[in-house]
CSV table of C-alpha atoms and ligand atoms in Angstrom, one decimal:
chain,number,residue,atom,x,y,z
A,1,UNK,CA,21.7,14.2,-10.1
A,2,UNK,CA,21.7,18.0,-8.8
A,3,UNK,CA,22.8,17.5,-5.3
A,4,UNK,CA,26.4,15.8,-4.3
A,5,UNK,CA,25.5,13.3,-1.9
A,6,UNK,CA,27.6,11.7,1.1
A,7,UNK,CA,28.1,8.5,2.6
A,8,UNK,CA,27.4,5.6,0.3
A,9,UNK,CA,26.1,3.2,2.8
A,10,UNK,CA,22.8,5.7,3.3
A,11,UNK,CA,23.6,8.1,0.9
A,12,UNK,CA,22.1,11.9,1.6
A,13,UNK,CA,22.6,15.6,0.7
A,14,UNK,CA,24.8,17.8,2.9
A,15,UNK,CA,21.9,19.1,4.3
A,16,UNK,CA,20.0,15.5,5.2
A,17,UNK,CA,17.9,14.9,2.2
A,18,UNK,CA,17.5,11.1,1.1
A,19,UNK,CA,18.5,9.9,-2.3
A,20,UNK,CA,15.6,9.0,-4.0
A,21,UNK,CA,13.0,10.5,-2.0
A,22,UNK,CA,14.2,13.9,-2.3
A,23,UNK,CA,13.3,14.1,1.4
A,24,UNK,CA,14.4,15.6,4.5
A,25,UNK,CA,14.2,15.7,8.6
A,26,UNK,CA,10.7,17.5,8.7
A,27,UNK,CA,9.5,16.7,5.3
A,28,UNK,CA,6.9,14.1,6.0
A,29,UNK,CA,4.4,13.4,8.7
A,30,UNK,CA,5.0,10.0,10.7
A,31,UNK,CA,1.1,9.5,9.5
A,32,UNK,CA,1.8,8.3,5.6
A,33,UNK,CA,-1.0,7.4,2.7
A,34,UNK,CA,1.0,5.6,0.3
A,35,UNK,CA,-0.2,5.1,-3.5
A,36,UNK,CA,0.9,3.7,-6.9
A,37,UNK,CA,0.1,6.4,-8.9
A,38,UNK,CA,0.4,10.6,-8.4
A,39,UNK,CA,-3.0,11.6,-9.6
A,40,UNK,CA,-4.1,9.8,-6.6
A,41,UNK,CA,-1.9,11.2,-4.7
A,42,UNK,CA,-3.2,14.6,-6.2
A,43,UNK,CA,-6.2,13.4,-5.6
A,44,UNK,CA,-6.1,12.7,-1.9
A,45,UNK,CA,-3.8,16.5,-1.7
A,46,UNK,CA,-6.8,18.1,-3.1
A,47,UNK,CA,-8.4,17.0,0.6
A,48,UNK,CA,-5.9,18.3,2.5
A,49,UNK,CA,-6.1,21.9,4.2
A,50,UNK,CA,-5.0,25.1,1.8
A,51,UNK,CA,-3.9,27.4,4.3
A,52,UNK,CA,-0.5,26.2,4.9
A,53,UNK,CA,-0.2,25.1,1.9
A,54,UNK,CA,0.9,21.6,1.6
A,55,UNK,CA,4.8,20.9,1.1
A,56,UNK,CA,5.0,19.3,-2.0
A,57,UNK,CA,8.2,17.6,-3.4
A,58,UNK,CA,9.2,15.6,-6.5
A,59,UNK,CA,12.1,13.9,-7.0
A,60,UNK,CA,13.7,13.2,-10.0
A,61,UNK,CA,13.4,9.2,-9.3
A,62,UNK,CA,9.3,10.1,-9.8
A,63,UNK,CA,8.5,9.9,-6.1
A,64,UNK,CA,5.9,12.6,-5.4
A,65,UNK,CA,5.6,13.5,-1.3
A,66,UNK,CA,3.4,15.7,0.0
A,67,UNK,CA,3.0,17.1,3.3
A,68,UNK,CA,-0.1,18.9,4.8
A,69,UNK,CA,-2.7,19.1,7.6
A,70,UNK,CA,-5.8,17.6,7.2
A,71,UNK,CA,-9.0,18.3,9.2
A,72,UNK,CA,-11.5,15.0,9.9
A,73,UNK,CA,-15.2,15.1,8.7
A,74,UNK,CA,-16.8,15.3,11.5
A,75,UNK,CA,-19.5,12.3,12.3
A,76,UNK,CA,-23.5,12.4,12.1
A,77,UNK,CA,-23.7,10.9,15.8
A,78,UNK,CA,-20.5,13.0,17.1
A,79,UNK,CA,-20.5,14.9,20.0
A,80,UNK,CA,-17.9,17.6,21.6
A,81,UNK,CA,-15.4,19.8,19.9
A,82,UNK,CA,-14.3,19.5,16.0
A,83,UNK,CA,-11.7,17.7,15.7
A,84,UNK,CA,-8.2,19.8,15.2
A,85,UNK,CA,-6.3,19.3,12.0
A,86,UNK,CA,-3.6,16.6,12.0
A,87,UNK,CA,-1.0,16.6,9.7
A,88,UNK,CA,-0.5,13.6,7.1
A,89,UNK,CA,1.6,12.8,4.2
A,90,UNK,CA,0.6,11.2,1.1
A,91,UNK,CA,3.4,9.9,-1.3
A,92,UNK,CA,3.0,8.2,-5.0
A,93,UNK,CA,5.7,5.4,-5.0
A,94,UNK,CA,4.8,4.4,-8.6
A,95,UNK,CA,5.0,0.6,-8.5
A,96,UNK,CA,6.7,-2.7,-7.2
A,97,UNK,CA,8.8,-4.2,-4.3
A,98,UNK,CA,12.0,-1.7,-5.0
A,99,UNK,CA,9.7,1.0,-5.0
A,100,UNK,CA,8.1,0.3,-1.6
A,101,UNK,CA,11.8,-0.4,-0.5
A,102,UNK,CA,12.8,3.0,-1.0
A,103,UNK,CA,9.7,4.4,0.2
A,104,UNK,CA,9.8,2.6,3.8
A,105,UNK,CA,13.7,2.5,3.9
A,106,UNK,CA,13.7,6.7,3.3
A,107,UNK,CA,10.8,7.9,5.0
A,108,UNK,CA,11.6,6.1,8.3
A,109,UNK,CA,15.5,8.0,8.1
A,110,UNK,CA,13.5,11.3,7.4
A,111,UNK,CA,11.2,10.5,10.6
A,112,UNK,CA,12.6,11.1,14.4
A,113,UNK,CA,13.9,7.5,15.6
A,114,UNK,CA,11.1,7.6,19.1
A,115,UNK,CA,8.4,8.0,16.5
A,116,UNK,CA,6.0,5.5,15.7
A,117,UNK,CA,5.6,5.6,11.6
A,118,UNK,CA,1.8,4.6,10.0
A,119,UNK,CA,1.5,3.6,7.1
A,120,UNK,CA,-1.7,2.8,4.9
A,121,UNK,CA,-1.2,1.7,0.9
A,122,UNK,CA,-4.0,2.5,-0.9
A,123,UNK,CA,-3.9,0.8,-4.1
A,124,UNK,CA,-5.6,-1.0,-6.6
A,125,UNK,CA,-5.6,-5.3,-7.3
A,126,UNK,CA,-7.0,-7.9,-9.1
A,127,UNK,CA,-9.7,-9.9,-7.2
A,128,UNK,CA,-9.2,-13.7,-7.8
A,129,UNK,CA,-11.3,-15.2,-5.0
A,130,UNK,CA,-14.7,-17.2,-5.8
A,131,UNK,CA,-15.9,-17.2,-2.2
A,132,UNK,CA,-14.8,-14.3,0.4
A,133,UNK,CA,-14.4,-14.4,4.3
A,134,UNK,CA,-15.3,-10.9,5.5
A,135,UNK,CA,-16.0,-9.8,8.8
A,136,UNK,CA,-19.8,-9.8,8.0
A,137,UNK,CA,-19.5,-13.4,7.2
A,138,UNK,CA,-18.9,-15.9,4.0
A,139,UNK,CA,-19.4,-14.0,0.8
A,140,UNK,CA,-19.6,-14.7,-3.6
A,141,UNK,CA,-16.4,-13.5,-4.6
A,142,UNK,CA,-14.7,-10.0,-4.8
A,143,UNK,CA,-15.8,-8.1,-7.8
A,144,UNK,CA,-14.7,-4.8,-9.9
A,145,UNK,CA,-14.9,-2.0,-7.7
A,146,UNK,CA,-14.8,-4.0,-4.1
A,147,UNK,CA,-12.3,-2.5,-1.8
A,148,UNK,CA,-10.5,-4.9,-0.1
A,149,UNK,CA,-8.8,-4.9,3.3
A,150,UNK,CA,-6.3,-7.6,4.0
A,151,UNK,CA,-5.1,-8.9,7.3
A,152,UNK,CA,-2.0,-10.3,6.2
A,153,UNK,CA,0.0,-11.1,2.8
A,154,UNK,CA,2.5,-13.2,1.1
A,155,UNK,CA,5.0,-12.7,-1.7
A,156,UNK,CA,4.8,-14.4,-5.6
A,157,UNK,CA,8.5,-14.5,-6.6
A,158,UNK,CA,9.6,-16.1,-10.1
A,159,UNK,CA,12.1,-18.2,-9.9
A,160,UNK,CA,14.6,-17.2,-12.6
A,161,UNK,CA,16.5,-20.2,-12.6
A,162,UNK,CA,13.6,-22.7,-13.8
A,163,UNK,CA,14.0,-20.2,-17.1
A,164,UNK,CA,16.0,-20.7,-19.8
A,165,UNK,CA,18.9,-23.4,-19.1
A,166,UNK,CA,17.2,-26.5,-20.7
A,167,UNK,CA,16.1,-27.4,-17.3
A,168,UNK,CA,12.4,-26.1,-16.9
A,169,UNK,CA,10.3,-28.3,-15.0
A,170,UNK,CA,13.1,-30.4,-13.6
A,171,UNK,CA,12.6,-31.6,-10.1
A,172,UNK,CA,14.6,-29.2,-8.0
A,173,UNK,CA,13.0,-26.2,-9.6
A,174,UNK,CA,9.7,-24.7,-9.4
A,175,UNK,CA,8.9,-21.4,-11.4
A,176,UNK,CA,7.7,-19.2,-8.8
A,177,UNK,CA,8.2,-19.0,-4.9
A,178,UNK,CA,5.0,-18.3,-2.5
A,179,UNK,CA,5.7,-17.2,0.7
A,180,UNK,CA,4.4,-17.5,4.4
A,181,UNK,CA,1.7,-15.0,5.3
A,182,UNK,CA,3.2,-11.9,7.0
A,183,UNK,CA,0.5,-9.7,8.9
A,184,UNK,CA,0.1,-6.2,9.3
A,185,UNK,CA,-1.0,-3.8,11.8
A,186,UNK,CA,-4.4,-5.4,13.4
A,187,UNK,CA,-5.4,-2.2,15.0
A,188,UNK,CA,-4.7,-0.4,12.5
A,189,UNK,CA,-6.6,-2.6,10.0
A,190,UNK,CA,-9.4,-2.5,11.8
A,191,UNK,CA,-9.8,0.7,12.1
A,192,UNK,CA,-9.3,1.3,8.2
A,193,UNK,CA,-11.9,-1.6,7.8
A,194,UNK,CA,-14.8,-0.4,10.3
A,195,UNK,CA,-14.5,3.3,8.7
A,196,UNK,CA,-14.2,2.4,5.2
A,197,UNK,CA,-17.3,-0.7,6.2
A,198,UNK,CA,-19.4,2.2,7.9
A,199,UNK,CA,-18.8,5.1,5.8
A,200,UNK,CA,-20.6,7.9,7.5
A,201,UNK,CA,-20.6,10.3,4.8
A,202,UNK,CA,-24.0,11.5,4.4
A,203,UNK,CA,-25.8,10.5,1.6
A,204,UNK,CA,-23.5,8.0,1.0
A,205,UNK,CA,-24.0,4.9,-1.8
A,206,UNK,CA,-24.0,1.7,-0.4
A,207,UNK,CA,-20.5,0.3,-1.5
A,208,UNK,CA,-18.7,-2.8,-1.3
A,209,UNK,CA,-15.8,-3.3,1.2
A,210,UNK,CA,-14.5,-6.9,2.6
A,211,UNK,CA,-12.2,-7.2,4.8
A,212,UNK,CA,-9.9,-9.8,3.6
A,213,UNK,CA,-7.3,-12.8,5.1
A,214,UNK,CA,-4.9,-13.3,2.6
A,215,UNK,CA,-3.6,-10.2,0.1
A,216,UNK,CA,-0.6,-11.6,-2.3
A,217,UNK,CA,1.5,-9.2,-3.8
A,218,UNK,CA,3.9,-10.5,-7.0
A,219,UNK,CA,7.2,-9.5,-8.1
A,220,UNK,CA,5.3,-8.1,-11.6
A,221,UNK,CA,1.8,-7.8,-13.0
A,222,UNK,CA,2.1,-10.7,-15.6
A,223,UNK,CA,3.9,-13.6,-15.1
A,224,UNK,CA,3.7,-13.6,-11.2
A,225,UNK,CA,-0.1,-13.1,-11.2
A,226,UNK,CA,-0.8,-16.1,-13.8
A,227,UNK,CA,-1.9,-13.8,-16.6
A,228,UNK,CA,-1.4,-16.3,-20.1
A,229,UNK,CA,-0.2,-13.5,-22.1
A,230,UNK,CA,1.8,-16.2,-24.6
A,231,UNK,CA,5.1,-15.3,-22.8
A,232,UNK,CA,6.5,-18.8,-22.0
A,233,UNK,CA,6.0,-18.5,-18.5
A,234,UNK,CA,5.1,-21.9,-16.8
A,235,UNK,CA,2.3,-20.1,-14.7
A,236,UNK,CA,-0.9,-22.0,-15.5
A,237,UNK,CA,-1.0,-23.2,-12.0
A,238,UNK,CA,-1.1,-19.6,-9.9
A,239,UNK,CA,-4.4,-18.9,-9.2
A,240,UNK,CA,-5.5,-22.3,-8.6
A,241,UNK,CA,-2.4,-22.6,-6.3
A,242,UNK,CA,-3.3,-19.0,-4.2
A,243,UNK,CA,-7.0,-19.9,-3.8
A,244,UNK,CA,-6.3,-23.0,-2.7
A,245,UNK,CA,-3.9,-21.4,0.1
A,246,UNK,CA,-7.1,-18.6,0.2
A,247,UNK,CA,-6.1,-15.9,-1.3
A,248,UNK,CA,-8.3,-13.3,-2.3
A,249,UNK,CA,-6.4,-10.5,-4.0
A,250,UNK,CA,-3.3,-9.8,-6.2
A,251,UNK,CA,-1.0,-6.5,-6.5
A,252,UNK,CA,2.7,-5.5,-6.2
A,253,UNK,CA,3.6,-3.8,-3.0
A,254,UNK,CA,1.9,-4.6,0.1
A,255,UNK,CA,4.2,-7.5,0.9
A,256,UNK,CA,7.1,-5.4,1.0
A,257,UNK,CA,5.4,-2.8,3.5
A,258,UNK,CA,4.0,-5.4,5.6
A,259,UNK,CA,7.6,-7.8,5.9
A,260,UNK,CA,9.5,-4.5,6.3
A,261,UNK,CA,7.3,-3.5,9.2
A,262,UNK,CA,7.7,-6.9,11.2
A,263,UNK,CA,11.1,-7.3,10.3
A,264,UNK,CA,11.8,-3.7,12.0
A,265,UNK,CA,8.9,-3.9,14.5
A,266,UNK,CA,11.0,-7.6,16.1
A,267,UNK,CA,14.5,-5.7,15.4
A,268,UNK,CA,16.4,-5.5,19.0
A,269,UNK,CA,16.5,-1.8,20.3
A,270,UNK,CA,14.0,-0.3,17.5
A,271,UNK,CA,12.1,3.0,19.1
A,272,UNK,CA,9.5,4.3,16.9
A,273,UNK,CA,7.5,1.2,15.7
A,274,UNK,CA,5.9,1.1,12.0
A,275,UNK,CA,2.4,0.2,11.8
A,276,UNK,CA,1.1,-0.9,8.4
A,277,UNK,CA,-2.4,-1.3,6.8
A,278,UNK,CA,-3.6,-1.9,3.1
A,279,UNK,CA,-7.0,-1.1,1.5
A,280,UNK,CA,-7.0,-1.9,-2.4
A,281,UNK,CA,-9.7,-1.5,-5.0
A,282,UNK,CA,-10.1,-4.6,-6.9
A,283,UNK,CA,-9.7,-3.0,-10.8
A,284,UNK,CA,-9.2,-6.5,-12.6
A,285,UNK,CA,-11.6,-9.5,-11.8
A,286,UNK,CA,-9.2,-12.5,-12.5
A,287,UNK,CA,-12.5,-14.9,-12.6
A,288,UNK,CA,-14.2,-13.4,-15.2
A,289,UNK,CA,-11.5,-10.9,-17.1
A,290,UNK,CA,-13.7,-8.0,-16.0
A,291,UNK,CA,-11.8,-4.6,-15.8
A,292,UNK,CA,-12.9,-1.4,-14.2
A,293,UNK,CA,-13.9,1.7,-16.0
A,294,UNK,CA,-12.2,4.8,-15.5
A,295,UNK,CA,-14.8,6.9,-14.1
A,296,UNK,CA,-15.9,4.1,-11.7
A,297,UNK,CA,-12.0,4.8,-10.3
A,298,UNK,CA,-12.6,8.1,-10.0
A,299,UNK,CA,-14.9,7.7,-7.9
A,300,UNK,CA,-13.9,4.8,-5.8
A,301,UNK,CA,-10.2,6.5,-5.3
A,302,UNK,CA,-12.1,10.0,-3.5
A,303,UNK,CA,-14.2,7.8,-2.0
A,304,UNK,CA,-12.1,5.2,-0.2
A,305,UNK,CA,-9.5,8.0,-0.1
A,306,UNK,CA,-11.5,10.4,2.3
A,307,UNK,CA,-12.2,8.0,4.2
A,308,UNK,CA,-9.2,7.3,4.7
A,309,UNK,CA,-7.5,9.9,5.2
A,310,UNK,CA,-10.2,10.6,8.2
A,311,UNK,CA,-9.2,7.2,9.7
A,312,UNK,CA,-5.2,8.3,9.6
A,313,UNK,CA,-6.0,12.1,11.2
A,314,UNK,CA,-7.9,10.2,13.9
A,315,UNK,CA,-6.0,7.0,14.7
A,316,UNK,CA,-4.4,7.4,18.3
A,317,UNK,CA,-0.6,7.2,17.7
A,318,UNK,CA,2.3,7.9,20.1
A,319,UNK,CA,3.6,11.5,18.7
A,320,UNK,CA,6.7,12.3,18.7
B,1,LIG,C1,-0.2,-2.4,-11.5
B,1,LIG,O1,-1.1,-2.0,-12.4
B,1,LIG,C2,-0.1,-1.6,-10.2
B,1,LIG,O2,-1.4,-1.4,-9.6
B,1,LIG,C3,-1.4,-1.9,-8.3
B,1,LIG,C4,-0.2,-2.8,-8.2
B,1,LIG,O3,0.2,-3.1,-7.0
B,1,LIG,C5,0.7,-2.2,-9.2
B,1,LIG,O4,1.5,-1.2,-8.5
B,1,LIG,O5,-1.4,-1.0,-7.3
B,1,LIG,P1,-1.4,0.6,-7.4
B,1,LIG,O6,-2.7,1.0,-8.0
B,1,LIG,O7,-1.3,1.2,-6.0
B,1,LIG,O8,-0.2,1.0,-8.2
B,2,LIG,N1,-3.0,-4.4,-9.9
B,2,LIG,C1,-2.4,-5.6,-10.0
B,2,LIG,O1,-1.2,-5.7,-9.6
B,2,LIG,N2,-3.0,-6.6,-10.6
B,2,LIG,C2,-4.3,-6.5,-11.0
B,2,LIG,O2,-4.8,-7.4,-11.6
B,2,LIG,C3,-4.9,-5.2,-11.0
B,2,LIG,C4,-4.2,-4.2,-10.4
């Protein structure tokens, strides 16, 4: 650790920056792309205006922010001016609950307290759904390479008690916790679905998107998400159990973004609300082991991640 840092409750630099973001007053946008992994974050960068050059930090708890203004694609069909650059932030929070923890916790401190924060993840999940409700009715599952957009999510947490102490299986115990469904921004999500559903890019592929009901995020990628890996992990009975409660897709941190944004959005005297959304590329299809190929994400992640970083230049959002 390079910088001294002060007050242990909230612990920043001297001169403001937070912990483990590395971040400071200034340093991010209050409109935020959040992803897993920071060649997507490069990726989505590599959108972003060169002249100023995007802010770009790293800090040494591998949390990549950058900072930069990004001007629309303008629509086919759209009259009047250009639209003006916005500016946007894109950060790579690497993976799990803790790590969306930080990201949230950190990037609200570094963000004025009147300001409205927005946050979409775009991420990657396994697709375990047979039968799909999108907004264009009653589909056949959610394949490799599907983007899905979920309304609302719940947690998978193992229970680490049912493990190890000769009582596995007793009556009080069950492995793993599912929670309630906790929603996310419906404006917002519909506005990531619509652009993402009617992709105006010219000459555009026809691609897959469903917008989603039920997103479950796990507390790992193994034992939480049913995988039979030969770990002991009493999880035979996940998937059954999350379809039956219709759930259609499986990943790691959109519960945490969506509970942290109600929890503060209901808070007493909160200013600045957070406003969440997710759109994730299934990778893994659950029902039949299917896995996507890397130049298939390539293409989905500048794909999905034009469009939206279009949607979060245009949204209308209270500015500070
Ligand atoms: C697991 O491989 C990771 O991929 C998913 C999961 O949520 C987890 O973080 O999302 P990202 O591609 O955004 O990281
Ligand atoms: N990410 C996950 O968390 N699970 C999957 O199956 C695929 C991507």
């Amino acid at each position: 650790m390079k910088d001294h840092m002060v007050d242990a409750n909230f612990p920043k630099t001297a001169d403001g920056r937070v912990y483990h973001l590395g971040t400071g007053s200034g340093d991010f946008a209050n409109r935020i792309i959040t992803v897993g992994s920071h060649p997507r974050a490069r990726l989505l960068a590599s959108f972003l205006n060169k002249n100023p050059a995007p802010l770009v930090i790293e800090s040494e708890r591998g949390f990549l922010t950058i900072t930069g203004w990004y001007t629309p694609r303008v629509h086919p069909d759209e009259d009047g001016p250009p639209p003006s650059p916005t500016r946007l932030s894109i950060i790579s929070i690497g993976m799990g609950f803790p790590n969306m923890d930080f990201f949230v916790r950190e990037a609200r401190e570094c963000l004025p307290p009147s300001s409205d924060m927005l946050v979409v993840r775009f991420g990657s999940c396994g697709g375990i759904a047979t039968t799909t409700s999108s907004s264009k009715g009653m589909g056949t599952g959610i394949g490799v390479g599907t983007v899905v957009v979920p309304a609302s999510c719940v947690s998978i947490v193992r229970n680490v008690d049912y493990y190890g102490f000769g009582g596995e299986g007793g009556e009080d115990e069950v492995p793993y916790w599912i929670s309630r469904p906790v929603q996310g921004d419906a404006g917002l999500r519909e506005a990531v679905l619509e652009a993402l559903e009617e992709d105006a890019s010219p000459g555009g592929e026809p691609r897959a998107v469903v917008g989603t009901k039920i997103n479950a995020a796990a507390d790992g990628f193994y034992a939480s998400q049913g995988r039979a890996t030969g770990w002991p992990d009493a999880n035979e009975g996940i998937l059954a159990e999350l379809e039956r409660r219709g759930v259609e897709s499986l990943e790691m941190e959109t519960h945490q973004l969506f509970h942290l944004a109600r929890a503060w959005n209901s808070a007493k005297g909160v200013q600045g609300k957070i406003r969440v959304a997710a759109a994730q590329m299934v990778f893994a299809d659950r029902q039949t082991r299917a896995f996507i190929a890397p130049n298939d994400v390539k293409q989905k992640e500048a794909w999905a991640g034009r469009v939206l970083l279009d949607v979060m230049a245009r949204f209308e959002v209270e500015e500070e």
